[in-house]
Structures are given as C-alpha cells and as structure tokens.
mmCIF file of C-alpha atoms in Angstrom:
data_model
loop_
_atom_site.group_PDB
_atom_site.id
_atom_site.type_symbol
_atom_site.label_atom_id
_atom_site.label_comp_id
_atom_site.label_asym_id
_atom_site.label_seq_id
_atom_site.Cartn_x
_atom_site.Cartn_y
_atom_site.Cartn_z
ATOM 1 C CA SER R 547 0.294 -8.177 12.938
ATOM 2 C CA GLN R 548 2.475 -5.633 11.154
ATOM 3 C CA GLN R 549 5.492 -7.118 9.428
ATOM 4 C CA GLY R 550 7.236 -3.801 8.901
ATOM 5 C CA GLU R 551 7.568 -1.007 11.408
ATOM 6 C CA GLU R 552 8.857 2.429 10.437
ATOM 7 C CA ASP R 553 10.862 4.708 12.637
ATOM 8 C CA PRO R 554 10.464 7.548 13.425
ATOM 9 C CA GLN R 555 6.689 7.980 13.335
ATOM 10 C CA ALA R 556 7.161 11.627 12.381
ATOM 11 C CA LEU R 557 10.078 13.681 11.082
ATOM 12 C CA SER R 558 10.309 17.427 10.594
ATOM 13 C CA ILE R 559 13.204 18.970 8.643
ATOM 14 C CA GLN R 560 14.104 22.052 6.621
ATOM 15 C CA GLU R 561 14.371 22.175 2.848
ATOM 16 C CA GLY R 562 17.802 21.099 1.684
ATOM 17 C CA GLU R 563 18.382 18.722 4.598
ATOM 18 C CA ASN R 564 18.478 14.961 4.273
ATOM 19 C CA ALA R 565 15.688 12.773 5.638
ATOM 20 C CA THR R 566 16.298 9.258 6.882
ATOM 21 C CA MET R 567 13.588 6.824 7.875
ATOM 22 C CA ASN R 568 13.983 3.239 8.962
ATOM 23 C CA CYS R 569 11.986 0.058 8.647
ATOM 24 C CA SER R 570 12.329 -3.110 10.679
ATOM 25 C CA TYR R 571 10.642 -6.394 9.845
ATOM 26 C CA LYS R 572 10.238 -9.793 11.431
ATOM 27 C CA THR R 573 10.559 -12.602 8.896
ATOM 28 C CA SER R 574 12.637 -13.376 5.820
ATOM 29 C CA ILE R 575 11.595 -11.415 2.766
ATOM 30 C CA ASN R 576 11.672 -11.710 -1.003
ATOM 31 C CA ASN R 577 11.961 -7.958 -1.425
ATOM 32 C CA LEU R 578 11.191 -4.731 0.423
ATOM 33 C CA GLN R 579 9.460 -1.751 -1.131
ATOM 34 C CA TRP R 580 8.988 1.901 -0.183
ATOM 35 C CA TYR R 581 5.865 3.887 -1.023
ATOM 36 C CA ARG R 582 4.901 7.532 -0.641
ATOM 37 C CA GLN R 583 1.428 8.815 0.198
ATOM 38 C CA ASN R 584 0.531 12.453 -0.181
ATOM 39 C CA SER R 585 -2.266 13.628 2.060
ATOM 40 C CA GLY R 586 -5.599 12.189 1.002
ATOM 41 C CA ARG R 587 -4.149 10.325 -1.976
ATOM 42 C CA GLY R 588 -3.287 6.758 -2.900
ATOM 43 C CA LEU R 589 0.150 5.253 -2.390
ATOM 44 C CA VAL R 590 2.816 5.589 -5.032
ATOM 45 C CA HIS R 591 5.656 3.094 -5.417
ATOM 46 C CA LEU R 592 9.098 4.647 -4.979
ATOM 47 C CA ILE R 593 11.705 1.932 -4.990
ATOM 48 C CA LEU R 594 12.182 -1.805 -4.506
ATOM 49 C CA ILE R 595 15.204 -3.609 -3.104
ATOM 50 C CA ARG R 596 15.580 -7.351 -3.415
ATOM 51 C CA SER R 597 16.746 -9.564 -0.580
ATOM 52 C CA ASN R 598 20.117 -10.166 -2.259
ATOM 53 C CA GLU R 599 20.806 -6.439 -2.693
ATOM 54 C CA ARG R 600 22.363 -4.185 -0.064
ATOM 55 C CA GLU R 601 21.885 -0.737 -1.556
ATOM 56 C CA LYS R 602 19.921 0.858 -4.331
ATOM 57 C CA HIS R 603 19.645 4.389 -5.700
ATOM 58 C CA SER R 604 16.944 6.214 -7.625
ATOM 59 C CA GLY R 605 17.394 9.933 -8.136
ATOM 60 C CA ARG R 606 17.496 11.528 -4.667
ATOM 61 C CA LEU R 607 16.477 8.264 -3.002
ATOM 62 C CA ARG R 608 18.866 5.788 -1.480
ATOM 63 C CA VAL R 609 17.657 2.546 0.076
ATOM 64 C CA THR R 610 19.723 0.112 2.088
ATOM 65 C CA LEU R 611 18.828 -3.360 3.268
ATOM 66 C CA ASP R 612 20.444 -5.349 6.059
ATOM 67 C CA THR R 613 18.900 -8.806 6.076
ATOM 68 C CA SER R 614 20.940 -9.893 9.108
ATOM 69 C CA LYS R 615 19.324 -7.128 11.162
ATOM 70 C CA LYS R 616 16.021 -7.350 9.279
ATOM 71 C CA SER R 617 16.046 -3.635 8.634
ATOM 72 C CA SER R 618 15.990 -1.124 5.804
ATOM 73 C CA SER R 619 16.492 2.607 5.560
ATOM 74 C CA LEU R 620 15.266 5.192 3.086
ATOM 75 C CA LEU R 621 17.338 8.320 2.623
ATOM 76 C CA ILE R 622 15.971 11.320 0.763
ATOM 77 C CA THR R 623 18.744 13.777 -0.022
ATOM 78 C CA ALA R 624 18.316 17.536 -0.441
ATOM 79 C CA SER R 625 14.674 17.432 0.656
ATOM 80 C CA ARG R 626 12.096 19.719 -0.908
ATOM 81 C CA ALA R 627 8.751 20.935 0.386
ATOM 82 C CA ALA R 628 7.127 18.663 -2.217
ATOM 83 C CA ASP R 629 8.621 15.648 -0.395
ATOM 84 C CA THR R 630 6.183 16.276 2.456
ATOM 85 C CA ALA R 631 4.204 13.037 2.662
ATOM 86 C CA SER R 632 3.907 9.772 4.558
ATOM 87 C CA TYR R 633 6.370 7.051 3.664
ATOM 88 C CA PHE R 634 5.628 3.362 4.072
ATOM 89 C CA CYS R 635 7.779 0.295 3.828
ATOM 90 C CA ALA R 636 6.189 -2.893 2.562
ATOM 91 C CA THR R 637 7.591 -6.384 2.794
ATOM 92 C CA ASP R 638 7.051 -9.017 0.142
ATOM 93 C CA LEU R 639 7.309 -12.560 1.377
ATOM 94 C CA GLY R 640 6.880 -13.975 -2.125
ATOM 95 C CA TYR R 641 3.218 -14.923 -1.798
ATOM 96 C CA SER R 642 1.726 -12.196 -4.046
ATOM 97 C CA THR R 643 0.789 -9.922 -1.124
ATOM 98 C CA LEU R 644 2.560 -7.083 0.672
ATOM 99 C CA THR R 645 2.511 -6.192 4.359
ATOM 100 C CA PHE R 646 2.747 -2.474 5.072
ATOM 101 C CA GLY R 647 4.141 -0.689 8.096
ATOM 102 C CA LYS R 648 2.388 2.188 9.844
ATOM 103 C CA GLY R 649 4.443 4.831 8.066
ATOM 104 C CA THR R 650 6.640 7.829 8.775
ATOM 105 C CA MET R 651 5.122 11.291 8.340
ATOM 106 C CA LEU R 652 7.715 13.623 6.820
ATOM 107 C CA LEU R 653 7.264 17.377 6.954
ATOM 108 C CA VAL R 654 9.711 19.479 4.947
ATOM 109 C CA SER R 655 9.493 23.188 5.740
ATOM 110 C CA PRO R 656 10.599 25.875 3.267
ATOM 111 C CA ASN H 494 -4.361 5.074 -19.269
ATOM 112 C CA ALA H 495 -6.487 5.823 -16.224
ATOM 113 C CA GLY H 496 -4.583 3.314 -14.075
ATOM 114 C CA VAL H 497 -6.611 2.227 -11.039
ATOM 115 C CA THR H 498 -9.925 3.981 -10.436
ATOM 116 C CA GLN H 499 -12.320 3.677 -7.515
ATOM 117 C CA THR H 500 -16.021 4.448 -7.258
ATOM 118 C CA PRO H 501 -17.367 6.214 -5.252
ATOM 119 C CA LYS H 502 -14.870 8.686 -3.765
ATOM 120 C CA PHE H 503 -16.960 9.364 -0.666
ATOM 121 C CA ARG H 504 -19.898 7.659 0.962
ATOM 122 C CA VAL H 505 -21.856 7.961 4.205
ATOM 123 C CA LEU H 506 -23.844 4.937 5.359
ATOM 124 C CA LYS H 507 -26.102 4.216 8.286
ATOM 125 C CA THR H 508 -25.412 1.176 10.438
ATOM 126 C CA GLY H 509 -26.884 -1.915 8.806
ATOM 127 C CA GLN H 510 -26.932 -0.554 5.261
ATOM 128 C CA SER H 511 -25.098 -2.309 2.459
ATOM 129 C CA MET H 512 -22.943 -1.002 -0.334
ATOM 130 C CA THR H 513 -20.449 -2.048 -2.988
ATOM 131 C CA LEU H 514 -17.167 -0.346 -3.781
ATOM 132 C CA LEU H 515 -15.941 -0.722 -7.334
ATOM 133 C CA CYS H 516 -12.320 -0.892 -8.402
ATOM 134 C CA ALA H 517 -11.291 -0.898 -12.057
ATOM 135 C CA GLN H 518 -7.848 -1.130 -13.657
ATOM 136 C CA ASP H 519 -6.826 -0.797 -17.280
ATOM 137 C CA MET H 520 -3.287 -2.170 -16.999
ATOM 138 C CA ASN H 521 -4.250 -5.808 -17.602
ATOM 139 C CA HIS H 522 -2.974 -6.757 -14.152
ATOM 140 C CA GLU H 523 -3.673 -10.242 -12.853
ATOM 141 C CA TYR H 524 -3.581 -9.398 -9.160
ATOM 142 C CA MET H 525 -5.923 -7.009 -7.354
ATOM 143 C CA TYR H 526 -6.211 -6.032 -3.691
ATOM 144 C CA TRP H 527 -8.472 -4.231 -1.256
ATOM 145 C CA TYR H 528 -6.954 -2.460 1.765
ATOM 146 C CA ARG H 529 -8.321 -0.324 4.525
ATOM 147 C CA GLN H 530 -6.353 2.495 6.111
ATOM 148 C CA ASP H 531 -7.123 3.727 9.609
ATOM 149 C CA PRO H 532 -5.247 6.427 11.550
ATOM 150 C CA GLY H 533 -2.098 5.013 13.105
ATOM 151 C CA MET H 534 -2.677 1.554 11.616
ATOM 152 C CA GLY H 535 -1.107 1.749 8.195
ATOM 153 C CA LEU H 536 -2.693 -0.325 5.425
ATOM 154 C CA ARG H 537 -4.302 -3.647 6.203
ATOM 155 C CA LEU H 538 -5.220 -6.163 3.536
ATOM 156 C CA ILE H 539 -8.904 -7.124 3.429
ATOM 157 C CA HIS H 540 -9.151 -9.476 0.430
ATOM 158 C CA TYR H 541 -7.197 -10.053 -2.719
ATOM 159 C CA SER H 542 -7.448 -11.861 -6.039
ATOM 160 C CA VAL H 543 -4.767 -13.510 -8.151
ATOM 161 C CA GLY H 544 -6.944 -13.806 -11.223
ATOM 162 C CA GLU H 545 -10.424 -13.611 -12.673
ATOM 163 C CA GLY H 546 -12.840 -15.743 -10.671
ATOM 164 C CA THR H 547 -10.477 -16.129 -7.676
ATOM 165 C CA THR H 548 -10.507 -14.427 -4.286
ATOM 166 C CA ALA H 549 -8.651 -14.930 -1.023
ATOM 167 C CA LYS H 550 -8.822 -13.536 2.505
ATOM 168 C CA GLY H 551 -6.300 -11.061 3.806
ATOM 169 C CA GLU H 552 -5.568 -9.871 7.313
ATOM 170 C CA VAL H 553 -8.970 -8.318 8.127
ATOM 171 C CA PRO H 554 -11.666 -9.990 5.971
ATOM 172 C CA ASP H 555 -14.560 -10.150 8.454
ATOM 173 C CA GLY H 556 -17.622 -8.138 7.435
ATOM 174 C CA TYR H 557 -16.544 -7.879 3.785
ATOM 175 C CA ASN H 558 -17.111 -9.884 0.630
ATOM 176 C CA VAL H 559 -15.451 -9.559 -2.759
ATOM 177 C CA SER H 560 -15.969 -10.680 -6.332
ATOM 178 C CA ARG H 561 -13.720 -10.740 -9.398
ATOM 179 C CA LEU H 562 -16.035 -11.586 -12.265
ATOM 180 C CA LYS H 563 -13.988 -9.655 -14.810
ATOM 181 C CA LYS H 564 -10.208 -9.319 -14.882
ATOM 182 C CA GLN H 565 -10.332 -5.531 -14.813
ATOM 183 C CA ASN H 566 -12.817 -5.181 -11.936
ATOM 184 C CA PHE H 567 -12.660 -6.045 -8.253
ATOM 185 C CA LEU H 568 -15.722 -5.366 -6.106
ATOM 186 C CA LEU H 569 -15.756 -4.976 -2.323
ATOM 187 C CA GLY H 570 -19.099 -5.439 -0.594
ATOM 188 C CA LEU H 571 -20.295 -4.527 2.872
ATOM 189 C CA GLU H 572 -23.475 -6.478 3.596
ATOM 190 C CA SER H 573 -24.357 -4.810 6.912
ATOM 191 C CA ALA H 574 -22.169 -1.798 7.613
ATOM 192 C CA ALA H 575 -20.885 -1.137 11.127
ATOM 193 C CA PRO H 576 -19.247 1.990 12.578
ATOM 194 C CA SER H 577 -16.000 -0.014 12.890
ATOM 195 C CA GLN H 578 -15.888 -0.102 9.088
ATOM 196 C CA THR H 579 -15.462 3.658 8.908
ATOM 197 C CA SER H 580 -12.176 3.961 7.065
ATOM 198 C CA VAL H 581 -10.453 4.890 3.840
ATOM 199 C CA TYR H 582 -10.462 2.001 1.382
ATOM 200 C CA PHE H 583 -7.782 1.567 -1.240
ATOM 201 C CA CYS H 584 -7.713 -0.736 -4.193
ATOM 202 C CA ALA H 585 -4.457 -1.801 -5.810
ATOM 203 C CA SER H 586 -3.336 -4.002 -8.666
ATOM 204 C CA SER H 587 -0.115 -5.645 -9.769
ATOM 205 C CA TYR H 588 1.460 -8.008 -12.264
ATOM 206 C CA PRO H 589 1.682 -11.709 -11.422
ATOM 207 C CA LEU H 590 4.835 -12.884 -9.668
ATOM 208 C CA GLN H 591 6.074 -14.620 -12.809
ATOM 209 C CA ARG H 592 6.525 -11.262 -14.534
ATOM 210 C CA GLY H 593 9.210 -10.323 -12.029
ATOM 211 C CA ARG H 594 7.615 -6.976 -11.219
ATOM 212 C CA PHE H 595 6.371 -6.727 -7.659
ATOM 213 C CA GLU H 596 5.166 -3.170 -7.142
ATOM 214 C CA GLN H 597 1.506 -2.395 -6.570
ATOM 215 C CA PHE H 598 -0.429 0.408 -8.242
ATOM 216 C CA PHE H 599 -2.983 2.158 -6.069
ATOM 217 C CA GLY H 600 -6.271 3.880 -6.676
ATOM 218 C CA PRO H 601 -7.163 7.257 -5.112
ATOM 219 C CA GLY H 602 -9.235 5.769 -2.288
ATOM 220 C CA THR H 603 -12.835 5.772 -1.074
ATOM 221 C CA ARG H 604 -13.608 7.539 2.197
ATOM 222 C CA LEU H 605 -16.444 5.679 3.944
ATOM 223 C CA THR H 606 -18.226 6.853 7.069
ATOM 224 C CA VAL H 607 -20.693 4.598 8.867
ATOM 225 C CA LEU H 608 -22.977 6.392 11.309
#
C-alpha cells in the first residue's frame, strides 16, 4: 500500500505563479523527501525534511512538515516552464527503503 | 562520474522469454534498489540490497530475481516474462543509513514491453 499520497493529482498554472502540492502519509517517519521527474526521465532528489523539522527552504522550494497531521507540502515559488514535471513525496521509515506516493503532475504554461 | 546507469534503455519481450536488466553505479553506494513505475501507481519497490552479496524483497517481488555480486552492480532478472511486467524499471542507489544521507540517486530507466 502507498505510504504517501500527493494532492492534487494534477496542477496547471501560469509562469510566475506559485505551485503548492501536498503529501499525506500514514505512519511515523524518519524523514520525508520530495523528488522531481521530468517526462521519460529518472527521479531527481529535491529536498529532505527530517521528522523534527517543521520547515525547510532550498532556492525557490519551501517544504513544511506537520507530523501531528501526518502531512507535508511543497511550495514552488515563481514557477517557470522548466518546472513542468511530476513531483513525488517519499517517506523514510528508517529501514533503508523509501515509499513513494503516486505523484502530482505540474504543468507550468508560459 | 556517470552516476547510475541502466542497460538496456528499451526492450520488447515475448511472453515466457527471460532477460536481465543491469544497473551500475560509480558512487560507491552501499544500497541499491529496483523499482517499477506504472501509470497512476507511482514507484513500487521490487527488490533492494544493502550491500554486496545481500538482497531483500520489496513490495512487489513476485516474478523477479536479483543479484548483487559486485558492489557497483545490481541485476534484475525476469525468468519468464508476463504482460503484467510491462513497465518502466528504475534503479537507484544510496549511502548507508550510518552516513546520515538518505536521498536516493536514480538511473534513467528501462522501458520494457512484454507482448
């Protein structure tokens, strides 16, 4: 069964707008990670937030984690057409494996 | 560094045929993984390895076998391919937990079609 579930499944915005996608999970985690996948390519790690952190920034990315609600959000500010991709959250339970959600497809139009 | 590479990139099999997918990494990672990605299903873990000579089952291991004879290589085998194994297969690698780095590094994928 999927540990993480992203919401929405698809998101369409204009360049310059912000994009927010959410991830909910079921059990306690060690950390939560976000990955990007461009069409037909492998996944690329974007950012990791540990269970004792509430917010983390990396460039135009902002990740929050609410362990009481078992949820995380990824915010991409000032989106660009090059941000068009699928975004996946992955939960790490501390056992050397990750469990991925089904992803959010983001389309950024010029 | 090439990172994680996968061979082949594409393959078409007939039902019942066998094949081996090769994954190689040059980052000296201890851990390696095989995933499959199907439309609407995200990534599902098939098998993984936490070191040379070790393997373990993931979420969907049936119909697949793996071997980790060398630290840098992780092989995924299909002994008798079935149409349900049509998918895109991704290999990934990572540092061991003790290093405190938890991200996985992915290969470009192998697109497999079983007719």
